[in-house]
XYZ file of C-alpha atoms in Angstrom:
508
model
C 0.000 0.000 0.000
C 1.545 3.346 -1.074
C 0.898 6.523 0.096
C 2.179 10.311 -1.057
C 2.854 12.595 1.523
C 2.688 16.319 0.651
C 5.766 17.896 2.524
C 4.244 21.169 2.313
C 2.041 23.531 0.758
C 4.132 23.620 -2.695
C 7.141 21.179 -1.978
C 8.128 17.789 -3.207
C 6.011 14.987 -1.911
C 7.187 11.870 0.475
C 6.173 8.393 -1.475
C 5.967 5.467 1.150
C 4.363 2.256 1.391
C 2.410 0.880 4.524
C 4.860 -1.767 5.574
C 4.160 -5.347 7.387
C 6.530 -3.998 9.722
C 5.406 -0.491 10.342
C 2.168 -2.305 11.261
C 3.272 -4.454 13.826
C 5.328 -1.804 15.852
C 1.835 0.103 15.840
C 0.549 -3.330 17.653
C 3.198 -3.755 19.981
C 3.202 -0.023 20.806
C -0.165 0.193 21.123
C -0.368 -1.934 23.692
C 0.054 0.724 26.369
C -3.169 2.207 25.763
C -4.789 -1.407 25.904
C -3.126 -1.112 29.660
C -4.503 2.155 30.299
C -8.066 1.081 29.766
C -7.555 -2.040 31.394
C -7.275 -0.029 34.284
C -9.709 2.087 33.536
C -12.419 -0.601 33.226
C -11.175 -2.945 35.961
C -11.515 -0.186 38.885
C -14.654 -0.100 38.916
C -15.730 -3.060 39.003
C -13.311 -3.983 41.595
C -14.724 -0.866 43.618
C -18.055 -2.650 43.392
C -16.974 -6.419 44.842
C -17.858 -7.284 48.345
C -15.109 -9.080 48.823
C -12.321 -6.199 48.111
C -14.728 -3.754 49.911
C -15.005 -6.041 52.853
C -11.420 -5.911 53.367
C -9.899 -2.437 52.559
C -13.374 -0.130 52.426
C -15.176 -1.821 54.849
C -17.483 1.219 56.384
C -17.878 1.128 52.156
C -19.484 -1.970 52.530
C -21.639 -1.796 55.688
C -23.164 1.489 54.015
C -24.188 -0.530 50.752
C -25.971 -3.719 52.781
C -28.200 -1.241 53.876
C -31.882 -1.781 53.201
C -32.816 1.693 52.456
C -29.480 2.558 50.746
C -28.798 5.883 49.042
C -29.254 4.884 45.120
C -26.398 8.155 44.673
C -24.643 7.954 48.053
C -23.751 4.693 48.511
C -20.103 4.577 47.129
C -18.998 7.990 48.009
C -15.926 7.542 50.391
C -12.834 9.508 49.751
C -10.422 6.629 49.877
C -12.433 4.353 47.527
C -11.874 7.159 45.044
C -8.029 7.564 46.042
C -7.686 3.759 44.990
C -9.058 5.204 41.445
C -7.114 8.141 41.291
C -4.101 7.790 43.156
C -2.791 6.649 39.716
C -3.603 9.296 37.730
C -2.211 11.493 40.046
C 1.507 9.142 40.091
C 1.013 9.673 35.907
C 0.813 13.801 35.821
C 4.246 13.668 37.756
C 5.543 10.751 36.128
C 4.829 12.654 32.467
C 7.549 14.888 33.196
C 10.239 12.744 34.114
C 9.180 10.498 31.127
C 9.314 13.530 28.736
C 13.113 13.401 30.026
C 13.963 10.229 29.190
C 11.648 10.203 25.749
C 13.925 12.949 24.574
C 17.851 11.720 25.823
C 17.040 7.969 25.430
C 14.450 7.719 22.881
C 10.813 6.036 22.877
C 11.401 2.701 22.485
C 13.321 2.944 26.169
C 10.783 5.013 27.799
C 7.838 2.482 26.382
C 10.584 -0.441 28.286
C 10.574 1.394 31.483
C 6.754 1.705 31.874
C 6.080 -1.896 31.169
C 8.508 -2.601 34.337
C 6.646 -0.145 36.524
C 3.318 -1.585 35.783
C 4.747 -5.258 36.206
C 5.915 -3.918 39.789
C 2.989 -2.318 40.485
C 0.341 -4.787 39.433
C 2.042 -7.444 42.231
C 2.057 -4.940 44.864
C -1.759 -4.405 43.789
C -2.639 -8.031 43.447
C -0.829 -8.585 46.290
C -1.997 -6.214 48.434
C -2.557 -7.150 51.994
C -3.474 -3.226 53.530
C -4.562 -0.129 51.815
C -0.883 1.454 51.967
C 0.589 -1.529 49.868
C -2.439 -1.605 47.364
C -2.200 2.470 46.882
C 1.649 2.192 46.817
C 1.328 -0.512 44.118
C -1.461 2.057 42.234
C 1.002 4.712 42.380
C 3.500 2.365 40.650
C 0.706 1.678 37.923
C 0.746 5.404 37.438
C 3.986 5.890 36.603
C 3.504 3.474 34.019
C 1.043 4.876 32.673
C 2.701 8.300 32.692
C 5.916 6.684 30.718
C 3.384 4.470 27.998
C 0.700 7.753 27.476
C 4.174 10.051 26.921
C 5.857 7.500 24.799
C 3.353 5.534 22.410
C 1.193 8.651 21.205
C 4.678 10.093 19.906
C 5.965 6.974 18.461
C 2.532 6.490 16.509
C 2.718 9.419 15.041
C 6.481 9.493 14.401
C 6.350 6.075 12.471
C 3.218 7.291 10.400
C 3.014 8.164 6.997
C 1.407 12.083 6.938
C -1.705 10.265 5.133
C -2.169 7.534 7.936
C -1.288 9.146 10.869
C -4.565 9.476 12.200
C -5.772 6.260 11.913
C -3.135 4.141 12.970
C -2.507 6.873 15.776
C -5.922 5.872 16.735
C -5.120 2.488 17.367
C -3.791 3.654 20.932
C -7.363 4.836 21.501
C -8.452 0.983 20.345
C -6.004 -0.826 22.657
C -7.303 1.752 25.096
C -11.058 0.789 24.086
C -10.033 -2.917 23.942
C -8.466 -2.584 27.641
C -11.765 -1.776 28.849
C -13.674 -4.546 27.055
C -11.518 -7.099 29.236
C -11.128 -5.402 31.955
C -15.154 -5.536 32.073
C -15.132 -9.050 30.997
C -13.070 -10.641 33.853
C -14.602 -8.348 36.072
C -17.929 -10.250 35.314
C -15.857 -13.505 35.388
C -14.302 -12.910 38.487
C -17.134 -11.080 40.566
C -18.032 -14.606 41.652
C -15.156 -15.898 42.565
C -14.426 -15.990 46.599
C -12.791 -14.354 48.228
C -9.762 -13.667 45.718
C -11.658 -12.381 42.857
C -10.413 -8.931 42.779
C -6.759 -10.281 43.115
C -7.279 -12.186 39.650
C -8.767 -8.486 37.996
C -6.011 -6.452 39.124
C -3.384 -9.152 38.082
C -4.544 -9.550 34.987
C -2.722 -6.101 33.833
C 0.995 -8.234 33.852
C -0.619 -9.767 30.675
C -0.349 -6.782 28.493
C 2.162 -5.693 30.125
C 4.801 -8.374 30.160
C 3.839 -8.385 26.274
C 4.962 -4.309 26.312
C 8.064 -5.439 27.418
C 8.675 -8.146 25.403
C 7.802 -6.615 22.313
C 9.330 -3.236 22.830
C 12.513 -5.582 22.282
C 11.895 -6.242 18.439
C 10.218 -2.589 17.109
C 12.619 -0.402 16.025
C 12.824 3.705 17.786
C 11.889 6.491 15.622
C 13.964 8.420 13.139
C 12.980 11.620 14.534
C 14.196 10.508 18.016
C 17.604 9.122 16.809
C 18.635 12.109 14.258
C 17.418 14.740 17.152
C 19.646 12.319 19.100
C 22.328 12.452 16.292
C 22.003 9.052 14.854
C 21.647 10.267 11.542
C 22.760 7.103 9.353
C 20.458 5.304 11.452
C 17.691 7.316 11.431
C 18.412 7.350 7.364
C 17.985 3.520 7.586
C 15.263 3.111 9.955
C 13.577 5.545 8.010
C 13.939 3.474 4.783
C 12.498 0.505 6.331
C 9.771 2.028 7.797
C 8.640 3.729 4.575
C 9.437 0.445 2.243
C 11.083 2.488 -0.485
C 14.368 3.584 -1.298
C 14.137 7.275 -2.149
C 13.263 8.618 1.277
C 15.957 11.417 0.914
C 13.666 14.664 0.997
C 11.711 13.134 4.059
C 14.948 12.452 5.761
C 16.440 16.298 4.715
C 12.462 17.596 5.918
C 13.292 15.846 9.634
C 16.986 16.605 9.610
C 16.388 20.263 9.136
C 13.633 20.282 12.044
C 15.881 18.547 14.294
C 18.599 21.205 13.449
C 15.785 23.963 14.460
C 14.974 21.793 17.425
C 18.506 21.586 18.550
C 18.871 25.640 18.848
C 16.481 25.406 21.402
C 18.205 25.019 25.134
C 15.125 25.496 27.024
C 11.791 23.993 25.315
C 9.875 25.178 27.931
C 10.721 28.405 27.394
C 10.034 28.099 23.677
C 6.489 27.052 25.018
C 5.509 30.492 26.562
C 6.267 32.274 23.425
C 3.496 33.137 21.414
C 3.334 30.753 18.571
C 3.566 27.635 20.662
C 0.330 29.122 22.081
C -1.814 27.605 19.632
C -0.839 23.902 20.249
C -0.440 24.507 23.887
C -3.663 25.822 24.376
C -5.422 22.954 22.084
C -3.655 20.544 23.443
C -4.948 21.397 27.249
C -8.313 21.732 26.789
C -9.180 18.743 24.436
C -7.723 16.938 28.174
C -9.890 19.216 29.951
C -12.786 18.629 27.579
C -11.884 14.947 26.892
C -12.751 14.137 30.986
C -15.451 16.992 31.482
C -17.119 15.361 29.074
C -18.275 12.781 31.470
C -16.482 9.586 29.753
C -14.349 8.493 32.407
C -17.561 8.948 35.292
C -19.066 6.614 33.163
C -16.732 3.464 32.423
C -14.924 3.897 35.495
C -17.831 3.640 37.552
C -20.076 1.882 35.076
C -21.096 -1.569 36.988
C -21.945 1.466 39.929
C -24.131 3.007 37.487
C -25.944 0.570 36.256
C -26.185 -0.755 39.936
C -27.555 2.662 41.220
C -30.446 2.756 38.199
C -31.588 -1.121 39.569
C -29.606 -3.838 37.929
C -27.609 -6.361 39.862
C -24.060 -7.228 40.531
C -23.508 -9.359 37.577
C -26.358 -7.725 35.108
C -24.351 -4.153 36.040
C -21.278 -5.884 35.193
C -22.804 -7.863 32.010
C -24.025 -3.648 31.239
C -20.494 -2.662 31.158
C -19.353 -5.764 29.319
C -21.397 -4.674 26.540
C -20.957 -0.586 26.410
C -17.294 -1.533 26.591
C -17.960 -3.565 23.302
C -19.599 -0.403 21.665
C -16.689 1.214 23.160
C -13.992 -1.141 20.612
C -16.294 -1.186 17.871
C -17.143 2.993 17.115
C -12.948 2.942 17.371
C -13.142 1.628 14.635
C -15.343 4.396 12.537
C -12.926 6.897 14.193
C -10.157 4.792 12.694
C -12.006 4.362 9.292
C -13.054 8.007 9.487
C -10.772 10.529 10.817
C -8.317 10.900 7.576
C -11.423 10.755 5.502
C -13.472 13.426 6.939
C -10.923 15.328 8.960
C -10.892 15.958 12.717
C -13.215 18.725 13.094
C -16.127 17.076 11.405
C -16.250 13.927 13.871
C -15.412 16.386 17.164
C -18.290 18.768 15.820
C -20.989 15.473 14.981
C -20.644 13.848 18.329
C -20.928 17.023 20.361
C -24.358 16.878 19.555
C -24.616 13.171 19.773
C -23.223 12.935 23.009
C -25.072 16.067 24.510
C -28.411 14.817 23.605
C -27.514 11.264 24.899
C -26.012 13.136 28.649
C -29.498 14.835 28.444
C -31.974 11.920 28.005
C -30.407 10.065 31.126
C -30.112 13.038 32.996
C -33.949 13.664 32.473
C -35.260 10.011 33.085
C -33.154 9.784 36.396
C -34.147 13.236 37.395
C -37.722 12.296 36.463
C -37.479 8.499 37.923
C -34.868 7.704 40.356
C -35.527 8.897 44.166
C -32.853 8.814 46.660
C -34.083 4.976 47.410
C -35.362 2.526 45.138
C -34.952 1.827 41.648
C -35.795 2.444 37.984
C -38.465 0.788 36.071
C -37.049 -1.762 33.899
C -37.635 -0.363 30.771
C -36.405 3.049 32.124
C -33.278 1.184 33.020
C -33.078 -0.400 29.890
C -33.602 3.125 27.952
C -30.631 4.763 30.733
C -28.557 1.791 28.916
C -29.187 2.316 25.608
C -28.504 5.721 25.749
C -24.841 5.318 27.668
C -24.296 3.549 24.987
C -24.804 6.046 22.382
C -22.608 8.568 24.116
C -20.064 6.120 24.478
C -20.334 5.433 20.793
C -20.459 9.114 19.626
C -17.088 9.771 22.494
C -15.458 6.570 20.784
C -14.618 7.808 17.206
C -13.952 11.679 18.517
C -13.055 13.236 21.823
C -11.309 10.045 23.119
C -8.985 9.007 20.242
C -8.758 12.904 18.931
C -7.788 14.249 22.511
C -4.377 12.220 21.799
C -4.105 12.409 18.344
C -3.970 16.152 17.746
C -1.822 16.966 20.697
C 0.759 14.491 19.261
C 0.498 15.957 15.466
C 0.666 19.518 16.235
C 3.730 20.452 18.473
C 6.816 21.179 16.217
C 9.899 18.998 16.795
C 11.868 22.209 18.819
C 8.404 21.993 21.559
C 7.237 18.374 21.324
C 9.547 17.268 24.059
C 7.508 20.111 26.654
C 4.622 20.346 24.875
C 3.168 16.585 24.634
C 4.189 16.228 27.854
C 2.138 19.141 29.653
C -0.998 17.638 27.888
C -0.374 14.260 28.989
C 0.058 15.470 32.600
C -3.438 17.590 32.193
C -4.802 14.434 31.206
C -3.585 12.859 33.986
C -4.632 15.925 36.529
C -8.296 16.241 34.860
C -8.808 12.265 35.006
C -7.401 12.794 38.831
C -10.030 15.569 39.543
C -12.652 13.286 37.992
C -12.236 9.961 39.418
C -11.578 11.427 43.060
C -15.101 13.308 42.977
C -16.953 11.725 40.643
C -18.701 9.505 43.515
C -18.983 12.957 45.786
C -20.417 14.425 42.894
C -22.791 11.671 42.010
C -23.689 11.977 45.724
C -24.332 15.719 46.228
C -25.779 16.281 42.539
C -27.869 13.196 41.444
C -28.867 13.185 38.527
C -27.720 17.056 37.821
C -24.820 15.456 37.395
C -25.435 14.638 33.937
C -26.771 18.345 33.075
C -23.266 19.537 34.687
C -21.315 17.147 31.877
C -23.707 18.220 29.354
C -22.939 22.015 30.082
C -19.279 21.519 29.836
C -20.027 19.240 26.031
C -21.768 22.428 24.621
C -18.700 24.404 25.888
C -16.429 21.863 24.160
C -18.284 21.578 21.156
C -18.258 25.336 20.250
C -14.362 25.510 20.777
C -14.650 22.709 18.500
C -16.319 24.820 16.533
C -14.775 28.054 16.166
C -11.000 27.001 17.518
C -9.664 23.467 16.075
C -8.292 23.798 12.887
C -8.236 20.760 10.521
C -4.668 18.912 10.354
C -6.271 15.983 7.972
C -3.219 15.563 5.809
C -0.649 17.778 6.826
C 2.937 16.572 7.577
C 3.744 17.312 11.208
C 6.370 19.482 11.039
C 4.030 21.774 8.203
C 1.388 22.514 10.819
C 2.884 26.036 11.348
C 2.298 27.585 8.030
C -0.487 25.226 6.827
C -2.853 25.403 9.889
C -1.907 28.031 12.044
C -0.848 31.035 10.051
C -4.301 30.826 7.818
C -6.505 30.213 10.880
C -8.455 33.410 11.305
C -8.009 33.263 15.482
C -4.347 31.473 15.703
C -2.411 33.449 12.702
C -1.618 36.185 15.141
C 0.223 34.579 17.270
C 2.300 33.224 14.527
C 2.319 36.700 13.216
C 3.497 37.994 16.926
C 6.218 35.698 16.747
C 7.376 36.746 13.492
C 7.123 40.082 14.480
C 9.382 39.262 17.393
C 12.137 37.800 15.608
C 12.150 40.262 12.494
C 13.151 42.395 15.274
C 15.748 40.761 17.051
C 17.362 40.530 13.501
C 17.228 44.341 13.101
C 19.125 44.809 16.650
C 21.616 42.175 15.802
């Protein structure tokens, strides 16, 4: 399969095939999202086993055998939620010191290094006999989630031909999706199984992750991380094999000459503040902020809760999530299919309005439907299902995949090293704030907790809107004058910039 990659607006093109090769490094990379959502999807269903609440949450557990139990209240303890978020809160820091090593040792290495701190961490976690030893081994998890969420978004898009990018960059966003979908189906599976069950669920992450480690040994690093590291002749060869032709020479000159550009810049984080890395910078924080205010991570990590709370059992709740998690995998797959046919902006700007009306409908019914005690109708439940599965459907080919896929396409080589980074780490903080008060939240707001997600999805949906510029297409180290400097809002802070320098050449 051959592609042509426009270099830029007038320039030569880049000719390159999709390689056998290429392909299976986006597997084995990928593979650290497929850990991410494995967490993401096992936590809650751990949260909601009587057996793992009997022995670390136990108040937890005397509050849900009640017989007039709070339908919103029931889970809301603040150290249930640390078990969730302590590990986001391990991968903001942990996003920093991995930007480190991503940029001196490359991100093959970095991808090595958070295999071995989830391997650590899931036998702590497994393992656990007290809370300090299972939040210690959580805190582990995060910093390997922190090294794989720094390291395999970058690599995707590094090893991508221009024309591909965003759809085998989405494929982190499917292992994430695919994460999920086990983590939900052992949770089902294991909910039964006394008293160990939630010692199998959290174990099962050294799957994936012994697989990280193994097959981080046999992909090869990027080119752009070993000429910025000066390894040109390698990077020449690494980049011939990854492309599958021989006449690679103006791509190789196009990343050479950004990594000389790169290279003049001591401080990167410095080179952030100045106005035109404002553009990326400020994209690339809010899609985080939007990507968790949009309610996704309430809803699958708490999902068996959920369904719990509107009147379905332990194992139908967890059967619930099995199957939204399966919606989850399969819209990946139109965002994969879609996003360098349509663009970006057209899938961010569709769902908005697919997920806000979907937020809405549950909101009303449990508003409407669900009193402090008791439950939902059954076909009211059933409709509360249907409908979480249609916003996790509309979220699953646009905010989730797109919130790492733009970040990672739109920083220029000389920022990429700060800049990917500080979103990651906003991620991290805005999944943090999320999973430590969704249940507080859920408690104190009810159902207006779904009207308070919808709010923030028209917010996101207009800077959608009026702020995201399309990158469909456009070789990453082009974004600057193809997508900034004509985009009516962004152009003047590239215009600022140049500005700036025209006169620092004057004083010179």
């Amino acid at each position: 399969m051959a592609v042509v990659v426009s270099a830029n607006g007038n320039g030569p093109a880049f000719e390159a095939k999709m390689t056998v090769y290429v392909f299976v490094c986006v597997l084995i990379a990928a593979v650290g999202g497929l850990i991410f959502g494995y967490d993401i999807g096992i936590s809650g269903g751990v949260t909601a086993m009587d057996d793992f609440l009997k022995k670390f949450f136990p108040t937890v557990w005397e509050r849900k055998q009640h017989a007039h139990e709070n339908n919103y209240c029931k889970y809301d303890n603040q150290h249930l939620q640390l078990f969730t978020s302590s590990l986001y809160l391990a991968a903001l820091v942990a996003s920093f010191l991995a930007s480190a090593v991503c940029s001196k040792l490359g991100r093959k290495p970095t991808m090595q290094f958070a295999s071995v701190f989830f391997l650590i961490g899931v036998g702590l976690a497994a393992g656990a006999d007290n809370i300090v030893m299972l939040i210690i081994g959580r805190i582990l998890l995060g910093f390997g989630v922190g090294f794989g969420n720094q390291a395999v978004p970058l690599f995707l898009s590094e090893i991508a031909p221009a024309q591909l990018r965003g759809g085998l960059n989405i494929v982190f966003q499917l292992m994430v999706t695919i994460g999920i979908l086990i983590a939900n189906l052992v949770n089902y599976f294991t909910a039964t199984v006394h008293p160990n069950g939630w010692r199998i669920a959290l174990g099962g992450a050294a799957i994936p992750a012994v697989i990280l480690l193994l097959g981080s040994l046999i992909i090869c690093e990027t080119p752009t991380s070993l000429i910025e590291r000066n390894k040109n002749e390698e990077g020449r060869e690494t980049l011939r094999k990854i492309r599958g032709v021989e006449d690679i020479n103006d791509e190789y000159e196009s990343i050479v000459h950004a990594c000389e550009i790169a290279s003049q810049v001591k401080d990167p984080y410095r080179k952030l503040l100045k106005p035109a890395s404002r553009p990326p910078l400020i994209i690339g924080m809010l899609l985080q902020l939007f990507q968790q205010f949009s309610g996704i991570n309430a809803i699958m990590f708490y999902a068996p809760v959920l369904f719990q709370t509107v009147g379905f059992g332990n194992n139908a709740a967890l059967l619930s999530a099995v199957i939204t998690g399966s919606i989850n995998v399969l819209s990946t797959f139109v965002g994969i299919y879609l996003v360098d046919r349509t663009g970006r902006r057209f899938l961010l700007l569709q769902s908005s309005v697919h997920m806000l009306i979907s937020q809405l409908i549950i909101g009303i019914i449990l508003a409407k439907d669900l009193g402090i005690t008791g439950t939902l109708g059954k076909a009211q439940a059933m409709v509360v299902v249907v409908f979480v599965c249609a916003y996790v459907m509309g979220f699953a080919w646009s905010w989730g995949p797109l919130g790492w896929l733009i970040p990672s396409e739109t920083f220029p080589l000389e920022t990429r090293s700060a800049g990917f980074p500080v979103a990651v780490s906003c991620n991290m903080l805005f999944t943090f704030v999320i999973a430590q008060a969704f249940l507080s939240m859920l408690c104190g707001m009810r159902s207006g907790i779904f009207f308070f997600f919808s709010a923030w999805i028209i917010v996101m949906g207009l800077f959608a809107l009026f702020f995201i510029p399309e990158t469909k297409g456009v070789a990453i180290d082009d974004v600057r004058e193809r997508v900034w400097k004509p985009h009516w809002f962004w152009k003047r802070y590239m215009l600022a910039e140049d500005d700036h320098q025209d006169v620092e050449k004057r004083t010179e």
